[in-house]
Short mmCIF file of C-alpha atoms and ligand atoms in Angstrom, two decimals:
data_model
loop_
_atom_site.label_atom_id
_atom_site.label_comp_id
_atom_site.label_asym_id
_atom_site.label_seq_id
_atom_site.Cartn_x
_atom_site.Cartn_y
_atom_site.Cartn_z
CA MET M 1 189.66 132.05 60.62
CA ARG M 2 187.01 129.37 60.12
CA ILE M 3 186.57 128.18 56.55
CA PRO M 4 183.52 126.06 55.66
CA ARG M 5 184.31 122.58 54.45
CA HIS M 6 181.11 122.50 52.43
CA THR M 7 178.53 124.95 51.13
CA LEU M 8 175.06 123.86 50.08
CA ILE M 9 172.53 126.08 48.39
CA GLN M 10 168.99 125.26 49.46
CA PHE M 11 166.02 126.19 47.31
CA SER M 12 162.60 125.46 48.74
CA ASP M 13 159.01 125.87 47.63
CA VAL M 14 159.74 126.95 44.10
CA HIS M 15 156.12 126.12 43.10
CA VAL M 16 156.71 126.03 39.36
CA VAL M 17 153.56 126.34 37.21
CA PRO M 18 152.96 125.40 33.54
CA GLU M 19 154.31 127.67 30.84
CA GLY M 20 152.13 130.71 30.14
CA THR M 21 150.62 130.79 33.63
CA LEU M 22 151.48 132.64 36.83
CA LEU M 23 151.14 131.42 40.40
CA HIS M 24 148.06 133.00 42.00
CA GLY M 25 147.75 134.98 38.78
CA SER M 26 150.73 137.16 39.54
CA VAL M 27 154.01 135.38 40.31
CA ASP M 28 156.42 134.03 37.70
CA THR M 29 157.88 131.40 39.98
CA LEU M 30 160.27 129.95 37.42
CA ALA M 31 161.69 133.44 36.82
CA ASN M 32 162.30 133.81 40.57
CA LEU M 33 164.25 130.56 40.61
CA ALA M 34 166.14 131.51 37.45
CA GLU M 35 167.21 134.76 39.10
CA ALA M 36 168.35 132.94 42.22
CA LEU M 37 170.33 130.40 40.20
CA ALA M 38 171.97 133.20 38.21
CA GLU M 39 173.01 134.85 41.47
CA VAL M 40 174.60 131.64 42.70
CA GLU M 41 176.33 131.12 39.37
CA ALA M 42 177.79 134.62 39.47
CA ALA M 43 178.90 134.31 43.09
CA ASP M 44 182.32 133.29 44.31
CA VAL M 45 181.03 130.06 45.78
CA ARG M 46 181.44 126.41 44.79
CA PRO M 47 178.47 124.56 46.23
CA THR M 48 178.82 120.92 47.20
CA ALA M 49 175.22 120.50 46.02
CA LEU M 50 172.02 122.33 45.16
CA LEU M 51 169.37 121.05 47.56
CA PHE M 52 165.65 121.34 46.77
CA THR M 53 163.34 120.77 49.73
CA GLY M 54 159.95 120.22 48.14
CA ASP M 55 156.90 121.90 46.68
CA LEU M 56 158.74 121.99 43.37
CA ALA M 57 155.70 121.98 41.04
CA ASP M 58 152.67 123.80 42.40
CA ALA M 59 150.21 121.26 41.00
CA GLY M 60 152.65 118.35 40.84
CA ASP M 61 152.22 118.16 37.05
CA GLY M 62 154.61 116.77 34.48
CA PRO M 63 154.95 119.91 32.32
CA SER M 64 155.97 122.00 35.34
CA TYR M 65 158.56 119.42 36.41
CA ARG M 66 160.01 119.40 32.91
CA ARG M 67 160.28 123.23 32.92
CA LEU M 68 162.03 123.06 36.26
CA ARG M 69 164.42 120.32 35.20
CA ASP M 70 165.31 122.12 31.99
CA LEU M 71 166.25 125.26 33.92
CA VAL M 72 168.04 123.59 36.81
CA ASP M 73 170.00 121.00 34.84
CA LYS M 74 171.65 123.68 32.71
CA ALA M 75 172.35 125.99 35.64
CA ALA M 76 173.73 123.15 37.77
CA ALA M 77 176.06 122.09 34.96
CA ARG M 78 177.44 125.62 34.75
CA ILE M 79 177.74 125.87 38.54
CA GLY M 80 179.31 122.42 38.65
CA ALA M 81 177.14 121.04 41.44
CA PRO M 82 174.89 117.99 41.71
CA VAL M 83 171.17 118.56 42.25
CA LEU M 84 169.26 116.87 45.07
CA TYR M 85 165.49 116.91 44.64
CA GLY M 86 163.22 116.25 47.60
CA MET M 87 159.41 116.15 47.64
CA GLY M 88 156.83 118.37 49.33
CA ASN M 89 153.07 118.21 49.80
CA HIS M 90 152.39 119.95 46.46
CA ASP M 91 154.39 117.34 44.58
CA THR M 92 152.92 114.14 43.18
CA ARG M 93 155.04 111.05 43.49
CA GLU M 94 154.33 109.61 40.06
CA ASP M 95 155.11 112.74 38.04
CA PHE M 96 157.98 113.72 40.31
CA HIS M 97 159.69 110.40 39.57
CA GLU M 98 158.92 110.38 35.87
CA SER M 99 159.12 114.01 34.77
CA LEU M 100 161.67 115.43 37.20
CA LEU M 101 163.94 112.49 37.99
CA GLY M 102 163.55 110.71 34.65
CA ALA M 103 162.85 107.50 36.59
CA PRO M 104 160.00 105.00 36.25
CA ARG M 105 156.71 106.29 37.62
CA GLY M 106 156.50 105.27 41.26
CA ASP M 107 154.09 105.99 44.08
CA HIS M 108 156.61 105.42 46.85
CA GLU M 109 158.20 107.98 49.12
CA ARG M 110 161.66 109.19 48.22
CA ASP M 111 164.15 109.09 51.08
CA PHE M 112 167.77 109.25 50.04
CA VAL M 113 171.35 109.68 51.19
CA HIS M 114 173.87 111.71 49.21
CA GLU M 115 177.44 111.58 50.44
CA VAL M 116 180.19 113.65 48.88
CA ASP M 117 183.68 114.47 50.13
CA GLY M 118 182.79 113.49 53.68
CA LEU M 119 179.51 115.41 53.93
CA ARG M 120 176.30 113.40 54.19
CA VAL M 121 172.94 114.83 53.14
CA ILE M 122 169.95 112.76 54.16
CA PHE M 123 166.56 113.64 52.72
CA LEU M 124 163.59 112.27 54.61
CA ASP M 125 160.33 112.40 52.65
CA THR M 126 157.65 113.77 54.99
CA THR M 127 154.83 113.81 52.45
CA ASP M 128 151.57 112.00 53.14
CA PRO M 129 149.78 111.77 49.77
CA GLY M 130 146.40 113.47 49.73
CA HIS M 131 147.27 115.58 52.77
CA HIS M 132 149.11 118.82 53.36
CA HIS M 133 150.48 117.95 56.80
CA GLY M 134 153.68 115.94 57.09
CA ASP M 135 154.13 112.47 58.51
CA LEU M 136 156.70 109.70 58.84
CA THR M 137 156.20 105.96 58.81
CA ASP M 138 157.67 103.43 61.22
CA ARG M 139 159.82 102.17 58.37
CA GLN M 140 161.22 105.66 57.68
CA LEU M 141 162.03 106.27 61.33
CA ARG M 142 163.79 102.89 61.56
CA TRP M 143 165.68 103.68 58.34
CA LEU M 144 166.87 107.03 59.66
CA ARG M 145 167.85 105.59 63.03
CA GLU M 146 169.91 102.94 61.29
CA LYS M 147 171.62 105.47 58.98
CA LEU M 148 172.57 107.65 61.92
CA THR M 149 174.32 104.84 63.74
CA THR M 150 177.34 105.73 61.59
CA ARG M 151 178.95 109.15 61.44
CA ALA M 152 180.09 110.96 58.30
CA THR M 153 183.55 112.51 58.27
CA HIS M 154 182.19 116.06 58.01
CA GLY M 155 178.81 115.46 59.56
CA THR M 156 175.26 115.27 58.27
CA VAL M 157 172.64 117.73 57.07
CA LEU M 158 169.15 116.29 57.44
CA ALA M 159 166.61 117.75 54.99
CA LEU M 160 162.81 117.51 55.11
CA HIS M 161 159.92 119.41 53.61
CA HIS M 162 157.68 119.83 56.65
CA PRO M 163 159.19 121.76 59.57
CA PRO M 164 159.68 119.72 62.73
CA ILE M 165 159.39 122.93 64.81
CA PRO M 166 156.40 125.25 65.34
CA SER M 167 155.35 128.06 63.01
CA PRO M 168 154.02 131.36 64.35
CA LEU M 169 151.23 131.01 61.78
CA ALA M 170 148.32 128.98 63.17
CA ILE M 171 147.37 127.60 59.76
CA LEU M 172 150.86 126.14 59.34
CA GLU M 173 150.70 124.56 62.77
CA MET M 174 147.75 122.56 61.40
CA LEU M 175 149.92 121.46 58.49
CA THR M 176 153.00 120.63 60.49
CA LEU M 177 155.04 117.43 60.81
CA ARG M 178 153.58 114.66 62.94
CA ARG M 179 155.86 112.37 64.98
CA HIS M 180 158.39 115.17 65.44
CA GLU M 181 158.96 114.00 69.02
CA GLU M 182 160.23 110.65 67.72
CA LEU M 183 162.42 112.44 65.19
CA ALA M 184 163.89 114.53 68.02
CA GLU M 185 164.82 111.40 69.93
CA ILE M 186 166.46 109.87 66.82
CA VAL M 187 168.65 112.86 65.90
CA ALA M 188 169.79 113.63 69.45
CA GLY M 189 173.46 112.85 69.95
CA THR M 190 174.11 111.95 66.29
CA ASP M 191 176.35 113.67 63.75
CA VAL M 192 173.46 115.74 62.36
CA ALA M 193 174.82 119.29 62.40
CA LEU M 194 171.72 120.95 60.99
CA ILE M 195 168.14 120.06 60.07
CA VAL M 196 166.68 122.06 57.18
CA ALA M 197 163.10 122.16 55.95
CA GLY M 198 160.73 124.37 53.94
CA HIS M 199 156.93 124.45 53.56
CA ALA M 200 156.35 127.51 55.75
CA HIS M 201 157.44 130.17 53.21
CA HIS M 202 159.01 132.13 56.06
CA ALA M 203 162.52 131.82 57.48
CA THR M 204 162.65 130.57 61.05
CA CYS M 205 165.24 128.91 63.25
CA GLY M 206 164.76 126.63 66.22
CA SER M 207 166.02 123.30 67.48
CA LEU M 208 164.98 119.67 67.72
CA GLY M 209 166.63 117.13 70.00
CA GLY M 210 169.43 119.62 70.56
CA VAL M 211 170.08 119.98 66.82
CA PRO M 212 169.68 123.40 65.16
CA VAL M 213 166.75 123.63 62.74
CA TRP M 214 166.41 126.04 59.83
CA ILE M 215 163.12 126.61 58.06
CA ALA M 216 164.00 127.99 54.66
CA PRO M 217 162.23 130.84 52.91
CA ALA M 218 160.42 130.03 49.65
CA THR M 219 161.75 131.26 46.34
CA ALA M 220 158.13 131.61 45.10
CA TYR M 221 156.67 134.11 47.60
CA SER M 222 156.63 134.79 51.33
CA ALA M 223 154.10 134.11 54.08
CA ASP M 224 153.26 137.22 56.11
CA VAL M 225 153.90 136.19 59.73
CA LEU M 226 152.40 139.46 60.99
CA ALA M 227 149.16 139.24 59.03
CA PRO M 228 146.02 140.08 61.05
CA ALA M 229 144.47 137.21 63.00
CA GLY M 230 142.23 135.11 60.79
CA LEU M 231 143.98 136.18 57.60
CA VAL M 232 146.49 134.16 55.60
CA ARG M 233 148.58 136.39 53.39
CA GLY M 234 151.28 135.64 50.84
CA THR M 235 153.48 138.55 49.83
CA VAL M 236 155.74 139.28 46.88
CA GLY M 237 159.37 138.34 47.30
CA GLY M 238 161.25 135.17 48.01
CA GLY M 239 164.57 133.91 49.21
CA TYR M 240 166.84 130.92 49.45
CA THR M 241 169.51 129.65 51.80
CA ARG M 242 173.25 129.31 51.90
CA ILE M 243 174.27 126.48 54.23
CA ASP M 244 177.89 126.34 55.37
CA VAL M 245 179.25 123.28 57.14
CA TYR M 246 182.27 123.70 59.42
CA ASP M 247 184.26 121.27 61.52
CA ASP M 248 182.28 122.29 64.59
CA GLY M 249 178.77 122.89 63.23
CA ALA M 250 176.81 124.48 60.42
CA THR M 251 175.18 127.81 59.64
CA ALA M 252 172.20 128.74 57.47
CA THR M 253 172.04 132.19 55.91
CA TYR M 254 169.03 133.82 54.28
CA VAL M 255 169.59 135.20 50.79
CA PRO M 256 166.87 137.31 49.15
CA VAL M 257 166.07 136.67 45.50
CA GLY M 258 167.22 139.83 43.76
CA THR M 259 170.15 141.90 44.89
CA GLY M 260 169.27 145.28 46.39
CA ALA M 261 170.98 148.54 45.42
CA PRO M 262 174.36 148.77 47.20
CA VAL M 263 174.63 150.95 50.31
CA TYR M 264 178.40 150.72 50.06
CA GLU M 265 181.04 148.67 48.29
CA LEU M 266 184.49 148.31 49.74
CA ASP M 267 187.33 146.10 48.61
CA VAL M 268 188.79 143.88 51.33
CA GLU M 269 192.20 145.58 51.32
CA THR M 270 190.63 148.99 51.97
CA LEU M 271 188.57 147.50 54.80
CA ARG M 272 191.70 145.87 56.30
CA ARG M 273 193.52 149.20 56.22
CA TYR M 274 190.55 150.93 57.80
CA LEU M 275 190.38 148.35 60.59
CA ALA M 276 194.12 148.55 61.20
CA GLU M 277 193.91 152.33 61.49
CA HIS M 278 190.88 152.39 63.75
CA THR M 279 191.12 149.28 65.90
CA ALA M 280 193.93 150.36 68.24
CA ASP M 281 192.37 153.50 69.63
CA THR M 282 188.72 153.51 68.61
CA GLY M 283 187.85 149.82 68.27
CA ALA M 284 186.55 148.15 65.15
CA ASP M 285 182.93 148.91 65.90
CA ALA M 286 182.79 151.85 63.51
CA ALA M 287 183.29 149.51 60.59
CA GLN M 288 180.54 147.15 61.62
CA GLY M 289 177.21 147.33 59.92
FE1 FE2 X 1 155.13 125.61 49.61
FE1 FE2 X 2 154.54 122.62 51.48
#
């Protein structure tokens, strides 16, 4: 039985707006995140960290960052996990530093490494101020290459905002990450077990330089990947991601915000008995869903 050494919870594209307003006039984005955090808190999981992959305040404004911080700080304390905040194209560097991180206002990118109990999380800031596409500088690529010359005991999760793989939505292809070919060459053969990103508002998997890539859903709302040609459509409903890191790789699992009505509930002992009774002569397939 494979047990994960680490579990991260990834929230992306939370798009918090100032108090008393709704995103696009209809979505209470902070309430979505609050619901997701409550689900994690109630779950039988002890995350190594809560990882935020950008677009945290829809307009990059101080009041929205303070609302977000107030909610997340309290929830993270109850969950007992550190919070890792990364920037997206909707964020503004100055207010992000001051109002979310409580640091001096700064207009510099925010790349960072967080290492805990053998797991390394590297966040690479793909924002290009004033633009919605992603980009990386020579300095950032050199920095990442140098970091990845060493290996972490339990491997590395590399987090970005802009996906380094294609989106089925043409508009998002225009807003994608530049220099992804160079990133592919840098991560190939390193200890990076998984690359995670956001930005797209739809869940997608792929690979880059032989490394699995997960594009996380947004907690705020979803992009309709089957919308008619020429139409960009956001739909109600969001999700977040559970990342599990094992000795031989990592998995990313989509979690919808809001638990659906149960189809069945079975305690593990009952399921074990059922499998024991049915495996020998009928196979276990009847118990699979
Ligand atoms: Fe977004
Ligand atoms: Fe974005």
